[in-house]
Structure formats: structure tokens, C-alpha cells
CSV table of C-alpha atoms in Angstrom, one decimal:
chain,number,residue,atom,x,y,z
A,1,MET,CA,0.0,0.0,0.0
A,2,ALA,CA,1.7,3.1,-1.2
A,3,ASN,CA,1.4,6.8,-0.2
A,4,LEU,CA,-0.8,6.2,2.8
A,5,PRO,CA,-1.4,9.2,5.1
A,6,GLN,CA,1.4,9.7,7.6
A,7,SER,CA,0.7,9.8,11.3
A,8,LEU,CA,0.8,13.2,12.9
A,9,SER,CA,3.9,13.9,14.9
A,10,MET,CA,3.4,15.2,18.4
A,11,ASN,CA,4.6,18.7,18.8
A,12,ALA,CA,4.4,21.5,21.3
A,13,ALA,CA,1.3,22.9,19.6
A,14,ALA,CA,-0.5,19.6,20.0
A,15,PHE,CA,-0.1,19.9,23.8
A,16,GLY,CA,-1.0,23.6,24.0
A,17,GLY,CA,2.6,24.7,24.4
A,18,PRO,CA,4.3,27.8,23.1
A,19,GLY,CA,3.1,28.9,19.7
A,20,SER,CA,-0.1,26.9,19.9
A,21,SER,CA,-3.4,28.5,18.8
A,22,SER,CA,-7.0,27.5,18.4
A,23,ALA,CA,-6.5,27.5,14.6
A,24,SER,CA,-3.5,25.2,14.8
A,25,LEU,CA,-5.3,22.9,17.2
A,26,SER,CA,-8.3,22.8,14.9
A,27,ALA,CA,-6.1,22.0,11.9
A,28,ILE,CA,-4.5,19.2,13.8
A,29,GLY,CA,-7.9,17.8,14.8
A,30,THR,CA,-9.2,18.0,11.2
A,31,GLN,CA,-6.1,16.2,9.9
A,32,ALA,CA,-6.4,13.5,12.6
A,33,ASN,CA,-10.0,13.0,11.7
A,34,LYS,CA,-9.1,12.7,8.0
A,35,ASP,CA,-6.4,10.2,8.7
A,36,ARG,CA,-8.8,8.2,10.9
A,37,LYS,CA,-11.4,8.0,8.1
A,38,MET,CA,-8.7,6.9,5.6
A,39,MET,CA,-7.7,4.0,7.9
A,40,PHE,CA,-11.2,2.6,7.5
A,41,ALA,CA,-10.8,2.8,3.7
A,42,GLU,CA,-7.5,0.9,3.5
A,43,GLN,CA,-8.8,-2.6,4.1
A,44,PRO,CA,-11.7,-2.5,1.5
A,45,VAL,CA,-9.2,-1.1,-1.0
A,46,LEU,CA,-6.9,-4.1,-0.3
A,47,ASP,CA,-9.9,-6.4,-0.7
A,48,LEU,CA,-10.5,-5.1,-4.2
A,49,SER,CA,-7.5,-7.2,-5.4
A,50,ASN,CA,-9.1,-10.4,-4.0
A,51,PRO,CA,-11.8,-11.7,-6.4
A,52,ASP,CA,-13.6,-13.4,-3.5
A,53,LEU,CA,-13.8,-10.1,-1.5
A,54,ARG,CA,-14.1,-7.6,-4.4
A,55,GLU,CA,-17.9,-7.4,-4.7
A,56,ASN,CA,-18.4,-6.5,-1.0
A,57,ALA,CA,-15.5,-4.1,-1.1
A,58,LEU,CA,-16.9,-2.4,-4.2
A,59,LEU,CA,-20.3,-1.9,-2.5
A,60,GLU,CA,-18.8,-0.6,0.7
A,61,LEU,CA,-16.4,1.9,-1.0
A,62,SER,CA,-18.9,3.1,-3.5
A,63,LYS,CA,-21.4,3.9,-0.7
A,64,LYS,CA,-18.9,5.6,1.5
A,65,ARG,CA,-16.6,7.3,-1.1
A,66,GLU,CA,-17.9,10.8,-0.2
A,67,ILE,CA,-16.5,10.5,3.4
A,68,PHE,CA,-13.0,9.4,2.3
A,69,PRO,CA,-11.5,12.7,1.0
A,70,ASP,CA,-8.3,11.1,-0.4
A,71,LEU,CA,-9.8,7.8,-1.6
A,72,ALA,CA,-8.8,8.6,-5.2
A,73,PRO,CA,-5.0,8.7,-4.6
A,74,LEU,CA,-5.3,5.6,-2.4
A,75,LEU,CA,-7.1,3.7,-5.2
A,76,TRP,CA,-4.6,4.9,-7.8
A,77,ASN,CA,-1.4,4.2,-5.8
A,78,SER,CA,-2.5,0.8,-4.4
A,79,PHE,CA,-1.0,-2.1,-6.2
A,80,GLY,CA,-3.4,-3.8,-8.6
A,81,THR,CA,-6.5,-1.8,-7.6
A,82,ILE,CA,-7.2,0.0,-10.9
A,83,THR,CA,-6.5,-3.2,-12.8
A,84,ALA,CA,-9.0,-5.0,-10.6
A,85,LEU,CA,-11.6,-2.4,-11.4
A,86,LEU,CA,-10.9,-2.6,-15.1
A,87,GLN,CA,-11.2,-6.4,-15.0
A,88,ASP,CA,-14.7,-6.1,-13.6
A,89,ILE,CA,-15.6,-3.6,-16.4
A,90,VAL,CA,-14.2,-5.7,-19.2
A,91,SER,CA,-15.7,-8.9,-17.9
A,92,ILE,CA,-19.2,-7.8,-19.0
A,93,TYR,CA,-18.4,-6.8,-22.6
A,94,PRO,CA,-19.6,-10.1,-23.9
A,95,VAL,CA,-23.1,-9.6,-22.6
A,96,LEU,CA,-23.5,-6.2,-24.2
A,97,SER,CA,-24.3,-7.6,-27.6
A,98,PRO,CA,-26.6,-9.3,-27.9
A,99,PRO,CA,-27.9,-7.5,-24.7
A,100,ASN,CA,-28.0,-10.0,-21.9
A,101,LEU,CA,-26.8,-7.8,-19.0
A,102,THR,CA,-28.4,-8.7,-15.6
A,103,SER,CA,-29.2,-6.2,-12.9
A,104,ALA,CA,-26.6,-7.8,-10.6
A,105,GLN,CA,-23.9,-7.5,-13.2
A,106,SER,CA,-24.9,-3.9,-13.9
A,107,ASN,CA,-24.9,-3.0,-10.2
A,108,ARG,CA,-21.4,-4.4,-9.7
A,109,VAL,CA,-19.9,-2.7,-12.6
A,110,CYS,CA,-21.6,0.6,-11.7
A,111,ASN,CA,-20.0,0.4,-8.2
A,112,ALA,CA,-16.6,0.0,-10.0
A,113,LEU,CA,-17.5,3.0,-12.2
A,114,ALA,CA,-18.4,5.0,-9.1
A,115,LEU,CA,-14.8,4.5,-7.8
A,116,LEU,CA,-13.4,5.5,-11.2
A,117,GLN,CA,-15.5,8.7,-11.1
A,118,CYS,CA,-13.9,9.4,-7.7
A,119,VAL,CA,-10.4,9.1,-9.4
A,120,ALA,CA,-11.6,11.2,-12.4
A,121,SER,CA,-12.7,14.0,-10.0
A,122,HIS,CA,-9.7,14.2,-7.8
A,123,PRO,CA,-7.1,16.9,-8.8
A,124,ASP,CA,-4.2,14.6,-8.0
A,125,THR,CA,-5.4,11.7,-10.1
A,126,ARG,CA,-7.4,13.3,-12.9
A,127,MET,CA,-4.6,13.6,-15.5
A,128,LEU,CA,-3.1,10.3,-14.5
A,129,PHE,CA,-6.6,8.8,-15.2
A,130,LEU,CA,-6.7,10.6,-18.5
A,131,ASN,CA,-3.2,9.7,-19.6
A,132,ALA,CA,-3.9,6.1,-19.0
A,133,HIS,CA,-6.8,6.4,-21.5
A,134,ILE,CA,-9.2,4.8,-19.0
A,135,PRO,CA,-12.3,6.6,-20.3
A,136,LEU,CA,-12.1,4.4,-23.4
A,137,TYR,CA,-13.0,1.4,-21.4
A,138,LEU,CA,-16.4,3.1,-20.8
A,139,TYR,CA,-17.3,3.7,-24.4
A,140,PRO,CA,-18.8,0.3,-25.1
A,141,PHE,CA,-21.4,1.1,-22.5
A,142,LEU,CA,-22.3,4.4,-24.2
A,143,ASN,CA,-22.5,2.6,-27.5
A,144,SER,CA,-25.3,0.4,-26.4
A,145,THR,CA,-28.8,1.1,-27.7
A,146,SER,CA,-30.7,-1.1,-25.2
A,147,LYS,CA,-33.1,0.9,-23.0
A,148,SER,CA,-33.5,-1.7,-20.3
A,149,ARG,CA,-32.9,-0.6,-16.7
A,150,PRO,CA,-29.5,-2.4,-16.3
A,151,PHE,CA,-28.2,-0.8,-19.5
A,152,GLU,CA,-29.5,2.6,-18.7
A,153,TYR,CA,-28.0,2.5,-15.2
A,154,LEU,CA,-24.7,1.5,-16.8
A,155,ARG,CA,-25.0,4.3,-19.4
A,156,LEU,CA,-25.8,6.9,-16.8
A,157,THR,CA,-22.9,5.9,-14.4
A,158,SER,CA,-20.4,5.9,-17.3
A,159,LEU,CA,-21.6,9.4,-18.3
A,160,GLY,CA,-21.0,10.5,-14.7
A,161,VAL,CA,-17.3,9.6,-15.0
A,162,ILE,CA,-17.0,11.7,-18.2
A,163,GLY,CA,-19.0,14.4,-16.6
A,164,ALA,CA,-16.6,14.5,-13.7
A,165,LEU,CA,-13.7,15.0,-16.1
A,166,VAL,CA,-15.3,17.9,-17.9
A,167,LYS,CA,-16.7,19.6,-14.8
A,168,VAL,CA,-13.3,21.2,-14.3
A,169,ASP,CA,-12.4,23.6,-17.2
A,170,ASP,CA,-9.3,22.1,-18.7
A,171,THR,CA,-8.4,22.3,-22.4
A,172,GLU,CA,-6.2,19.2,-22.1
A,173,VAL,CA,-9.2,17.1,-21.0
A,174,ILE,CA,-11.4,18.5,-23.8
A,175,SER,CA,-8.6,17.8,-26.4
A,176,PHE,CA,-8.3,14.2,-25.2
A,177,LEU,CA,-12.1,13.6,-25.4
A,178,LEU,CA,-12.3,15.1,-28.9
A,179,SER,CA,-9.6,12.7,-30.1
A,180,THR,CA,-12.0,9.9,-29.2
A,181,GLU,CA,-15.7,9.2,-30.2
A,182,ILE,CA,-17.2,11.1,-27.3
A,183,ILE,CA,-19.3,13.5,-29.4
A,184,PRO,CA,-21.2,10.8,-31.4
A,185,LEU,CA,-21.6,8.7,-28.3
A,186,CYS,CA,-23.1,11.6,-26.4
A,187,LEU,CA,-25.4,12.5,-29.4
A,188,ARG,CA,-26.6,8.9,-29.4
A,189,THR,CA,-27.5,9.1,-25.7
A,190,MET,CA,-29.1,12.5,-26.2
A,191,GLU,CA,-31.4,10.9,-28.8
A,192,MET,CA,-32.4,7.6,-27.0
A,193,GLY,CA,-31.4,7.8,-23.3
A,194,SER,CA,-33.6,8.5,-20.3
A,195,GLU,CA,-34.2,12.1,-19.3
A,196,LEU,CA,-31.4,11.9,-16.8
A,197,SER,CA,-28.8,10.4,-19.1
A,198,LYS,CA,-29.8,12.8,-21.8
A,199,THR,CA,-29.2,15.7,-19.4
A,200,VAL,CA,-25.7,14.4,-18.4
A,201,ALA,CA,-24.8,13.8,-22.1
A,202,THR,CA,-26.0,17.3,-23.0
A,203,PHE,CA,-24.0,18.8,-20.1
A,204,ILE,CA,-20.9,17.0,-21.5
A,205,VAL,CA,-21.4,18.5,-25.0
A,206,GLN,CA,-22.1,21.9,-23.4
A,207,LYS,CA,-18.8,21.8,-21.5
A,208,ILE,CA,-16.9,20.7,-24.6
A,209,LEU,CA,-18.5,23.6,-26.6
A,210,LEU,CA,-17.6,26.1,-23.8
A,211,ASP,CA,-14.0,25.4,-24.5
A,212,ASP,CA,-12.6,27.2,-27.5
A,213,VAL,CA,-11.0,24.0,-28.8
A,214,GLY,CA,-14.4,22.3,-28.5
A,215,LEU,CA,-16.3,25.0,-30.3
A,216,ASP,CA,-13.8,25.2,-33.1
A,217,TYR,CA,-13.9,21.4,-33.5
A,218,ILE,CA,-17.7,21.3,-33.8
A,219,CYS,CA,-17.8,24.2,-36.2
A,220,THR,CA,-14.9,23.2,-38.4
A,221,THR,CA,-17.1,21.1,-40.7
A,222,ALA,CA,-20.8,21.4,-41.7
A,223,GLU,CA,-21.2,17.7,-40.9
A,224,ARG,CA,-20.3,18.1,-37.3
A,225,PHE,CA,-22.3,21.3,-36.8
A,226,PHE,CA,-25.4,19.9,-38.4
A,227,ALA,CA,-25.1,16.6,-36.5
A,228,VAL,CA,-25.2,18.5,-33.2
A,229,GLY,CA,-27.9,20.9,-34.4
A,230,ARG,CA,-30.1,18.0,-35.6
A,231,VAL,CA,-30.0,16.3,-32.3
A,232,LEU,CA,-30.6,19.5,-30.3
A,233,GLY,CA,-33.6,20.2,-32.6
A,234,HIS,CA,-35.1,16.8,-32.0
A,235,MET,CA,-34.6,17.2,-28.3
A,236,VAL,CA,-36.5,20.5,-28.3
A,237,ALA,CA,-39.4,19.0,-30.2
A,238,ALA,CA,-39.5,16.1,-27.6
A,239,LEU,CA,-39.4,18.6,-24.7
A,240,ALA,CA,-42.6,20.2,-26.1
A,241,GLU,CA,-44.3,17.0,-25.3
A,242,GLN,CA,-42.5,16.1,-22.1
A,243,PRO,CA,-41.0,19.3,-20.6
A,244,SER,CA,-37.8,19.2,-18.5
A,245,SER,CA,-36.5,22.6,-17.3
A,246,ARG,CA,-33.1,21.1,-16.4
A,247,LEU,CA,-32.6,19.5,-19.8
A,248,LEU,CA,-33.9,22.6,-21.7
A,249,LYS,CA,-31.4,24.8,-19.8
A,250,HIS,CA,-28.4,22.7,-21.2
A,251,ILE,CA,-29.9,22.7,-24.7
A,252,ILE,CA,-30.3,26.5,-24.8
A,253,ARG,CA,-26.7,27.0,-23.5
A,254,CYS,CA,-25.4,24.7,-26.3
A,255,TYR,CA,-27.3,26.8,-28.9
A,256,LEU,CA,-26.0,30.0,-27.3
A,257,ARG,CA,-22.4,28.9,-27.4
A,258,LEU,CA,-22.7,27.8,-31.0
A,259,SER,CA,-23.9,31.3,-31.8
A,260,ASP,CA,-20.5,32.6,-30.7
A,261,ASN,CA,-19.0,31.2,-33.9
A,262,PRO,CA,-19.8,33.5,-36.8
A,263,ARG,CA,-20.4,30.7,-39.3
A,264,ALA,CA,-22.5,28.7,-36.9
A,265,CYS,CA,-24.5,31.8,-35.9
A,266,ASP,CA,-25.3,32.4,-39.6
A,267,ALA,CA,-26.5,28.8,-40.0
A,268,LEU,CA,-28.5,29.0,-36.7
A,269,ARG,CA,-30.8,31.5,-38.3
A,270,SER,CA,-32.6,28.7,-40.0
A,271,CYS,CA,-31.7,25.9,-37.5
A,272,VAL,CA,-33.0,27.3,-34.2
A,273,PRO,CA,-36.4,25.6,-33.6
A,274,ASP,CA,-39.5,27.8,-33.8
A,275,MET,CA,-40.5,26.5,-30.4
A,276,LEU,CA,-37.6,28.4,-28.9
A,277,ARG,CA,-38.8,31.6,-30.7
A,278,ASP,CA,-42.4,31.5,-29.5
A,279,ALA,CA,-44.0,30.9,-26.1
A,280,THR,CA,-43.8,27.1,-26.1
A,281,PHE,CA,-41.5,26.9,-23.1
A,282,SER,CA,-42.6,30.1,-21.3
A,283,SER,CA,-43.9,28.1,-18.3
A,284,CYS,CA,-40.6,26.1,-18.1
A,285,LEU,CA,-38.5,29.3,-18.1
A,286,ARG,CA,-40.8,31.3,-15.8
A,287,GLU,CA,-38.7,30.5,-12.6
A,288,ASP,CA,-35.3,30.4,-14.4
A,289,PRO,CA,-34.1,33.9,-15.1
A,290,THR,CA,-30.6,32.7,-16.2
A,291,THR,CA,-31.9,30.4,-18.9
A,292,ARG,CA,-34.4,33.1,-20.0
A,293,ARG,CA,-31.5,35.5,-20.4
A,294,TRP,CA,-29.5,32.9,-22.4
A,295,LEU,CA,-32.5,32.4,-24.7
A,296,GLN,CA,-32.9,36.1,-25.2
A,297,GLN,CA,-29.2,36.5,-26.1
A,298,LEU,CA,-29.4,33.5,-28.5
A,299,LEU,CA,-32.3,35.0,-30.3
A,300,HIS,CA,-30.6,38.4,-30.4
A,301,ASN,CA,-27.5,36.8,-31.9
A,302,VAL,CA,-29.3,34.9,-34.6
A,303,GLN,CA,-32.1,37.4,-35.4
A,304,GLY,CA,-30.6,40.8,-34.5
A,305,PRO,CA,-28.8,43.1,-37.0
A,306,ARG,CA,-25.5,41.7,-38.1
A,307,VAL,CA,-22.7,43.0,-40.2
A,308,ALA,CA,-22.7,41.1,-43.5
A,309,LEU,CA,-20.3,38.2,-43.5
A,310,GLN,CA,-17.7,38.2,-46.2
A,311,ALA,CA,-18.3,35.8,-49.1
A,312,GLY,CA,-17.3,32.2,-48.3
A,313,THR,CA,-17.5,32.4,-44.5
A,314,GLY,CA,-20.9,30.8,-44.0
A,315,PHE,CA,-21.7,27.2,-43.8
A,316,ASP,CA,-22.7,27.2,-47.5
A,317,HIS,CA,-19.0,27.5,-48.2
A,318,ILE,CA,-17.9,24.4,-46.2
A,319,LEU,CA,-20.8,22.3,-47.5
A,320,VAL,CA,-19.1,22.1,-50.9
A,321,ASN,CA,-15.7,21.1,-49.4
């Protein structure tokens, strides 16, 4: 077991000697409590490497991961632990197609994915996780089209791992994801997933678009832009039947960010759904001033007065390339 928290040394401050203060005593108490919690995590982490004990260890750690602040470094630096998690993930690939995944199999792998999300979220392990290309192990789950509960649970938990990566604004993370199939995989989920998985997938696309590298990537070709625009348009139409304020917020933010690109903004004049231009979603937006402001800005960008673009800078130009 490597890099385990070191015990606190006893010093004068700990005994209230010269130089002690309430702040230092409080810091010592906080650290001691942190170390005590980590001691309870060490044995289950060791158990992950034992196939006979792994399932219970996965369940225990996934339930309590929020109370172990440095669980991610412990998982990463413990011999064989990440390999054990990946073994559980890879083991269910054969039941993905044809779809024969059971609830028990799904639950076990989702517990493993929850620990990987912990690693993806921690600042000390995020880039190590990315450099090891571990997100690629999750893509078969996002590629599934089955809507059964075990598959949807697996899809949502996998998206949670990717969501943890993009939550922190980091161009290196975005560049890595764009070198993979993350955009078409997210678009697939945005079309056929549950409301919750659609929301997480749209959030991931939104975070990619908010990075300049991501916006440039989507708007470089008409094919990419219209693939994203088509899915966003279908989602807006579906929301007219089954409204979701949370999902609508992410969709509008995606449209607004696309309008920051001059060529995309020009194309959006005919691509933004009419339902975003009329009062279809007024009830959804009544209690959400931020999203209302985003929508107003979007409509201003695509409908307001604009300086004429130079010839060859709109999407009509790249459609012939």
C-alpha cells in the first residue's frame, strides 16, 4: 500500500505549548479525523484485489466514497487496484451484444465505475486517469442502444465519469475527449437515453462547446455542426411533449455557445427551432431567469442586426468542401 497518510507527529502545539493556537489545534484535529477516516478505507481497497472479496469491497467503498477525501490517490497508488476495477468492467463486454446484462452485473460494474468517477474527480489523479486512457473502457457502455434498466444504469454511471472529467475547465481534458468518439456517443444518448442520461450527455457536450477548442472542433465542418444541431432540434421537439427545465437549460446553453461562432451563428438563423422563438417553453422558463437571459441572447445573436459576412465564410461554403 503506497502513499498512505502519515501519522501526525506530536509537537508543542498539540499539547498547547508555546506557539499553539486554536487555529492550529483545529487544523490538527481536522487532519487527525481525516487520517482516521482513511484508515477505514484501507482494508476495503486491499480487498479489491481479491476476487472473492471484491464485490463487497466495491459496494462498501462506492457507498462511502464521499466520506473518504483522499480515496482517489489511495485507489490509484494501491498495487493492482485499478487493474481489478478494469477487470470487472471488461468482464461484461460479452453480454453487451446481444444484450444479456443482468441487474446484478450492472450494479457491480456501476460500483466500480463510481470509484473510477472518484479518481476522475480528484485533482491529484485526474490527469493520470486521462493519460492512461481509462475513459475508453467506458465507451462500449455508451455505444449500447438497449433501453432496459440495467443498461440505462450503466450508461448513466459511465456518463457520470466523463462528466466528472469535464466539470473542471481544462483544455487538455477536452482535447483528449475530442480525439475519441465522445461527441457521437453523447449525441446517441441525447437521442435515445432516459431524461437523466440525456441531461448528463448534453451537459458534457455543453462543457466541450464552452472550451474554444471544442467550439472550433464542432464548427470546423458542416457535418459536425449539423449533427449536433439536428440532435438538439429533435430534443427541443420532444421537450414540447414532455418538458424538463433542467434539460432545456443545457440545450439552450449549447445553442447560445454555438452562436459565438460567426459561421455557426449564420447557420442557426434557420436551425433554431421555432419552439424556442415562441412561447412554447414560457412556463418552463418562468422560474429560471438565467436560462431566459440565455435564450434572449441567443435570439438576439441569430435574429438581430449583423454585419454582412464576407463571401465564403458561412456554412454554405464548407458544404461544398
